[in-house]
Amino acid sequence: MPRYFLTWEIDTDGGTPVEAAGHAFRHMRRIDSHACVFSVFDEQGEETRVDFLELDEDGVIDLTDADPARAAFRALQAKLEDVTDAETAQQIVDDVLCRTRTS
């Protein structure tokens, strides 16, 4: 099986390198985090940029091991992206919450 080296970048402030790393770590773990873009290097050093928000929804990537709450939040974000009225937005939220509770 091939091995890969991955990086994720963020600009952040911190009094020390450890504080800055802690801030980045907390940001990455937030449920609403957009920490989803990685540079992936193969064994030959070739870089591939992977952006989970740009992958299509037809199973291009299997996120079954991902945090279910984060996956549900991302699905909700995608559904609400172009919604302009509160009533439609509430219907979408109610639908997603109902399906989340029954799964």
Coordinates of C-alpha atoms in Angstrom, one line a residue:
M1 CA 0.0 0.0 0.0
P2 CA 1.4 3.4 -0.9
R3 CA 2.3 6.0 1.8
Y4 CA 1.5 9.7 1.6
F5 CA 2.6 12.8 3.4
L6 CA -0.2 15.3 4.0
T7 CA -0.2 18.9 5.0
W8 CA -3.0 21.3 6.1
E9 CA -2.2 25.0 6.3
I10 CA -3.6 27.8 8.3
D11 CA -2.4 31.3 9.3
T12 CA -3.0 31.9 13.0
D13 CA -1.7 33.9 15.9
G14 CA -0.3 32.6 19.1
G15 CA 2.1 33.6 21.9
T16 CA 4.2 30.5 21.3
P17 CA 4.4 27.8 18.6
V18 CA 2.4 25.5 20.9
E19 CA -0.4 28.0 21.3
A20 CA -0.6 28.6 17.6
A21 CA -0.7 24.8 16.9
G22 CA -3.4 24.5 19.6
H23 CA -5.5 27.2 17.9
A24 CA -5.1 25.5 14.6
F25 CA -6.0 22.1 16.1
R26 CA -9.2 23.5 17.8
H27 CA -10.2 25.2 14.5
M28 CA -9.7 22.0 12.6
R29 CA -11.9 20.0 15.1
R30 CA -14.8 22.4 15.1
I31 CA -18.0 21.0 13.6
D32 CA -18.3 24.0 11.3
S33 CA -14.6 24.0 10.3
H34 CA -13.7 24.4 6.7
A35 CA -10.4 22.6 7.4
C36 CA -10.9 20.3 4.5
V37 CA -8.2 21.2 2.0
F38 CA -5.0 19.1 2.0
S39 CA -1.8 18.9 0.0
V40 CA -1.1 15.2 -0.4
F41 CA 2.4 14.1 -1.5
D42 CA 3.0 10.6 -2.9
E43 CA 6.3 8.7 -2.4
Q44 CA 7.8 10.4 -5.5
G45 CA 6.9 13.8 -4.1
E46 CA 4.1 14.5 -6.6
E47 CA 1.5 16.8 -5.0
T48 CA -2.3 16.5 -5.3
R49 CA -4.6 19.1 -3.8
V50 CA -7.7 17.5 -2.2
D51 CA -10.6 19.8 -1.3
F52 CA -13.5 17.8 0.3
L53 CA -15.9 20.6 -0.4
E54 CA -15.2 20.5 -4.1
L55 CA -15.7 16.7 -4.5
D56 CA -19.0 15.7 -6.1
E57 CA -21.6 13.9 -4.1
D58 CA -21.6 10.7 -6.2
G59 CA -19.3 8.7 -3.9
V60 CA -16.0 10.1 -5.2
I61 CA -14.7 9.9 -1.6
D62 CA -15.9 7.6 1.1
L63 CA -16.4 9.5 4.3
T64 CA -18.0 6.6 6.2
D65 CA -15.3 6.9 8.9
A66 CA -15.9 10.6 9.4
D67 CA -17.6 12.1 12.4
P68 CA -21.4 11.6 11.7
A69 CA -22.2 15.0 13.2
R70 CA -19.7 16.8 11.0
A71 CA -21.0 14.9 7.9
A72 CA -24.6 15.9 8.8
F73 CA -23.6 19.5 9.3
R74 CA -21.8 19.6 5.9
A75 CA -24.8 18.1 4.2
L76 CA -27.0 20.8 5.8
Q77 CA -24.6 23.6 4.7
A78 CA -24.8 22.3 1.1
K79 CA -28.5 22.2 1.1
L80 CA -28.8 25.7 2.6
E81 CA -26.2 27.3 0.3
D82 CA -28.7 28.9 -2.1
V83 CA -31.7 29.3 0.2
T84 CA -32.9 32.8 0.5
D85 CA -36.1 32.6 2.6
A86 CA -36.4 31.5 6.2
E87 CA -39.4 29.2 5.7
T88 CA -37.6 27.0 3.2
A89 CA -34.5 27.0 5.3
Q90 CA -36.5 25.8 8.3
Q91 CA -38.1 23.1 6.3
I92 CA -34.7 21.8 5.2
V93 CA -33.3 21.9 8.7
D94 CA -36.4 20.0 10.0
D95 CA -36.0 17.4 7.3
V96 CA -32.3 16.9 8.0
L97 CA -32.8 16.7 11.8
C98 CA -35.7 14.2 11.3
R99 CA -33.5 11.9 9.1
T100 CA -30.6 12.3 11.5
R101 CA -32.7 11.2 14.5
T102 CA -34.1 8.1 12.6
S103 CA -30.8 6.9 11.3

